[in-house]
Amino acid sequence: MAGIDCGTNSIRLLIADVGDGKLTDVARRMEIVRLGEGVDRTGRLSAGAMARTRKALVGYAAEIAELGVTKVRMCATSASRDAENAQEFRDMVRGVLGVDPEVISGNEEAALSFTGAVAGLTAERPYLVVDIGGGSTEFVTGSAAVDHAISMDIGCVRMTERHFPSDPPTPAEIHNAERDITAAVDIALTAVPGRDAKTLVGLAGSVTTVTALAKQLPAYDATRIHHARVSRDDVSRVTSELLAMTVEQRRALPVMHPGRADVIAAGALILRTIMECSGFDELVASEHDILDGICYSLA
């Protein structure tokens, strides 16, 4: 099976064998394409963003063909939901990949993320799963399955473009971003309801990068990040450090993907705000997310 997740910031591929209700990874790939660049301002996917995404998809299509994949599902999230020229995006994907991208709703995105995140997780239930993407953040509660879900338009790319013109951001910019994020998080936590959950599970690149920094890893290591537990104090410390750095200083950090350096401070701020508003003292980080959920759905 092959699952592709095309978000606001990155496009990712998982090729996996599925049997007995379990996934066995064959390949995982990730490219930062910034598909949602400027969408919050212009309402359109830019020509440059489309070209970067097409280039990544050409490579993924070659690997899918080489490995003899029998089923492919591509889900496209926030940026391609919001864009006026979404049809152009869909036509491009079909031409390269041979399948239509599914521009899924926020609720379906949340359900797929939850399925991927909790598979193999042993922790107190119910869970609050938060998936911090580039354009949106999904909040999901449940135990074995989704009970409640909501998608909010706060993501690391969207918040960076909206609030952080300075490098590093000024105290006033941080204050305005925090106010915007807090308002959205309060709505989400009431809707799902997140404060009644027993375990907070965090997904996606902002969470895993903050985890790697909190654990002071010498290099990014998914095996040490998956199901690692991080305290709220450590998340707060890392967030403050990232907000005080320039993009170049963040890019020099050994665990930092270079394409994430300019948006990681906003992603960390979203995570810190979620922990402060929900009252959780600890986070469980997961390397498994919507990609795994997409592959499970194909089975």
XYZ file of C-alpha atoms in Angstrom:
299
model
C 0.000 0.000 0.000
C 1.084 3.598 -0.524
C -0.284 6.540 1.402
C 0.566 10.143 0.534
C -0.200 13.074 2.793
C 0.033 16.456 1.116
C -0.198 19.217 3.680
C 0.493 22.923 3.823
C 4.205 22.519 4.548
C 5.280 19.027 3.506
C 4.362 16.116 1.284
C 5.048 12.669 2.700
C 4.946 9.101 1.412
C 4.518 5.842 3.299
C 4.807 2.535 1.470
C 3.858 -0.331 3.769
C 2.805 -3.959 3.853
C -0.455 -4.383 5.754
C -1.315 -7.675 7.423
C -3.008 -8.892 10.615
C -4.019 -5.335 11.414
C -0.405 -4.133 11.489
C 1.759 -1.992 9.211
C 5.277 -2.942 8.213
C 7.163 0.005 6.763
C 8.822 -0.432 3.392
C 9.660 3.239 2.826
C 8.928 6.612 4.416
C 9.755 9.823 2.582
C 9.235 13.508 3.319
C 9.821 16.643 1.243
C 9.207 20.221 2.368
C 7.337 21.789 -0.564
C 5.441 24.584 1.249
C 2.341 24.053 -0.909
C 0.396 26.487 1.277
C 2.894 29.330 0.869
C 0.916 32.575 0.677
C -2.515 30.898 0.622
C -3.611 32.712 3.780
C -2.936 36.027 1.989
C -3.790 35.324 -1.664
C -6.279 32.463 -1.499
C -4.361 30.675 -4.281
C -1.663 28.015 -4.634
C 1.383 29.695 -6.170
C 3.082 28.474 -9.364
C 6.311 27.870 -7.423
C 4.565 25.818 -4.753
C 2.804 23.721 -7.400
C 6.120 23.104 -9.190
C 7.860 21.993 -5.976
C 4.979 19.639 -5.188
C 4.983 18.210 -8.698
C 8.730 17.504 -8.497
C 8.280 15.591 -5.217
C 5.340 13.633 -6.630
C 7.344 12.575 -9.697
C 9.910 10.986 -7.373
C 7.214 9.318 -5.276
C 5.476 7.946 -8.394
C 8.738 6.370 -9.553
C 9.254 4.637 -6.204
C 5.634 3.453 -6.119
C 6.071 1.900 -9.579
C 9.440 0.360 -8.727
C 8.099 -1.348 -5.577
C 4.980 -2.708 -7.279
C 2.465 -0.984 -5.036
C -1.074 -2.278 -5.556
C -3.130 0.466 -3.857
C -2.445 4.200 -3.640
C -4.350 6.847 -1.715
C -3.363 10.502 -1.574
C -4.999 12.885 0.868
C -4.566 16.625 0.505
C -5.229 18.812 3.481
C -5.543 22.422 4.503
C -3.803 24.349 1.711
C -5.668 22.606 -1.093
C -8.992 22.938 0.752
C -8.530 26.699 0.995
C -7.202 27.522 -2.471
C -9.250 29.027 -5.287
C -7.259 27.048 -7.876
C -7.660 23.659 -6.182
C -8.847 22.105 -9.468
C -5.506 22.929 -11.096
C -3.792 21.131 -8.231
C -6.017 18.076 -8.625
C -5.364 17.921 -12.379
C -1.602 18.066 -11.781
C -1.714 15.230 -9.244
C -3.799 13.015 -11.498
C -1.370 13.576 -14.355
C 1.677 12.596 -12.290
C 0.331 9.956 -9.911
C -2.552 8.441 -11.884
C -5.023 8.839 -9.018
C -7.135 11.722 -7.836
C -6.098 13.424 -4.619
C -8.803 13.400 -1.993
C -9.212 16.883 -0.600
C -10.473 15.610 2.726
C -12.412 17.487 5.350
C -10.842 18.506 8.622
C -12.911 15.893 10.448
C -11.760 13.070 8.166
C -8.185 14.284 8.492
C -8.610 14.133 12.249
C -9.997 10.590 12.145
C -7.125 9.306 9.977
C -4.579 11.002 12.238
C -6.163 9.443 15.325
C -6.128 5.955 13.791
C -2.454 6.225 12.925
C -1.446 7.821 16.211
C -3.012 5.420 18.697
C -2.122 2.148 16.954
C 0.304 0.389 19.298
C 0.098 3.100 21.955
C -0.215 1.966 25.562
C -1.327 4.891 27.718
C -4.287 5.949 29.839
C -7.450 6.630 27.850
C -9.246 8.599 26.553
C -6.679 10.367 24.414
C -6.504 13.947 23.205
C -4.626 13.763 19.893
C -3.356 17.048 18.435
C -1.952 17.145 14.897
C -0.163 20.461 14.328
C 0.091 20.999 10.597
C 1.148 23.881 8.413
C -2.280 25.409 7.889
C -4.456 23.825 10.542
C -4.379 21.863 13.782
C -6.687 18.928 14.415
C -7.971 18.135 17.904
C -9.394 14.639 18.409
C -10.595 12.781 21.493
C -11.389 9.101 21.820
C -10.251 5.754 23.157
C -10.422 2.987 20.550
C -12.074 5.258 17.978
C -12.854 8.932 17.464
C -15.460 10.391 19.794
C -15.074 14.072 18.877
C -12.973 16.020 16.389
C -12.473 19.587 15.248
C -10.055 21.294 12.871
C -8.874 24.841 13.603
C -7.091 27.201 11.208
C -3.944 27.517 13.286
C -0.812 25.943 11.830
C 2.899 26.703 11.820
C 2.983 28.178 8.299
C -0.262 30.132 8.673
C 0.749 31.616 12.048
C 4.262 32.474 10.805
C 2.920 34.276 7.745
C 0.229 36.039 9.737
C 2.187 37.100 12.817
C 5.976 36.783 12.452
C 7.355 39.220 9.840
C 10.419 39.873 12.003
C 13.374 37.532 12.435
C 13.339 36.706 15.293
C 9.754 37.700 16.125
C 9.293 40.674 18.425
C 7.570 40.433 21.828
C 4.522 42.222 20.353
C 4.334 39.757 17.443
C 4.590 36.809 19.838
C 1.872 38.300 22.052
C -0.500 38.743 19.092
C 0.176 35.214 17.837
C -0.377 33.753 21.292
C -3.682 35.600 21.613
C -4.832 34.283 18.207
C -3.739 30.716 19.026
C -5.237 30.752 22.528
C -8.659 31.793 21.220
C -8.688 28.907 18.717
C -7.354 26.367 21.230
C -10.002 27.289 23.815
C -12.755 26.766 21.226
C -11.291 23.394 20.215
C -10.763 22.082 23.747
C -14.352 22.946 24.647
C -15.725 21.341 21.480
C -14.004 17.958 21.699
C -13.808 18.180 24.923
C -10.048 17.982 25.404
C -9.657 18.830 29.065
C -11.433 15.582 30.045
C -8.839 13.381 28.308
C -6.198 11.470 30.272
C -3.286 11.439 27.790
C -2.122 14.133 25.367
C -0.635 12.755 22.141
C 1.140 15.106 19.729
C 1.761 14.504 16.023
C 3.628 16.007 13.065
C 6.915 17.791 12.504
C 6.524 20.641 14.976
C 5.863 18.195 17.818
C 8.583 15.709 16.891
C 11.159 18.474 16.382
C 10.348 20.047 19.760
C 10.641 16.580 21.297
C 14.057 16.039 19.719
C 15.216 19.416 21.061
C 13.792 18.741 24.523
C 15.621 15.389 24.619
C 18.804 17.109 23.382
C 19.322 14.494 20.680
C 22.562 14.826 18.690
C 20.619 14.138 15.464
C 17.012 13.514 14.500
C 16.179 9.922 15.500
C 12.590 8.806 14.950
C 13.058 5.666 17.075
C 13.959 7.782 20.125
C 11.183 10.299 19.474
C 8.304 7.855 18.929
C 6.280 7.560 22.173
C 8.777 9.737 24.054
C 7.286 11.726 26.910
C 8.019 15.437 27.228
C 7.103 17.689 30.146
C 5.258 20.979 29.762
C 8.234 22.747 31.340
C 10.543 21.355 28.644
C 8.126 22.324 25.870
C 7.926 25.835 27.321
C 11.712 26.118 27.535
C 12.287 24.911 23.968
C 9.566 27.234 22.646
C 11.119 30.272 24.325
C 14.538 29.342 22.934
C 13.185 28.913 19.387
C 11.284 32.211 19.507
C 14.501 34.025 20.513
C 16.541 32.551 17.617
C 16.888 33.752 14.050
C 15.957 31.361 11.252
C 19.650 30.758 10.546
C 20.298 29.875 14.189
C 17.407 27.405 14.158
C 18.624 25.923 10.884
C 21.980 25.172 12.537
C 20.376 22.967 15.206
C 21.395 19.336 14.535
C 17.835 17.930 14.655
C 16.299 20.660 12.472
C 15.089 19.921 8.954
C 16.213 23.008 6.990
C 12.760 23.451 5.471
C 11.174 23.672 8.911
C 13.455 26.276 10.475
C 11.383 29.324 9.518
C 8.079 27.949 10.876
C 9.116 25.813 13.869
C 8.833 28.682 16.389
C 5.147 29.140 15.545
C 4.592 25.378 15.687
C 6.218 25.194 19.104
C 4.115 28.133 20.293
C 0.948 26.293 19.224
C 2.063 23.202 21.161
C 2.961 25.201 24.268
C -0.386 27.002 24.182
C -2.273 23.706 23.843
C -0.478 22.310 26.907
C -1.079 25.467 28.936
C -4.773 25.727 28.007
C -5.506 22.006 28.473
C -3.607 21.647 31.754
C -1.538 18.642 30.649
C 1.843 18.374 32.365
C 3.161 15.869 29.836
C 2.998 15.080 26.125
C 3.448 11.737 24.346
C 5.040 12.326 20.932
C 4.128 10.028 18.049
C 5.936 9.490 14.754
C 2.832 7.667 13.482
C 0.045 9.862 12.186
C -2.238 10.457 9.209
C 0.107 8.570 6.851
C -0.347 5.405 8.871
C -4.084 6.080 9.028
C -4.244 6.377 5.228
C -2.512 3.007 4.792
C -4.788 1.366 7.378
C -7.783 2.731 5.433
C -6.547 0.975 2.272
C -6.566 -2.359 4.119
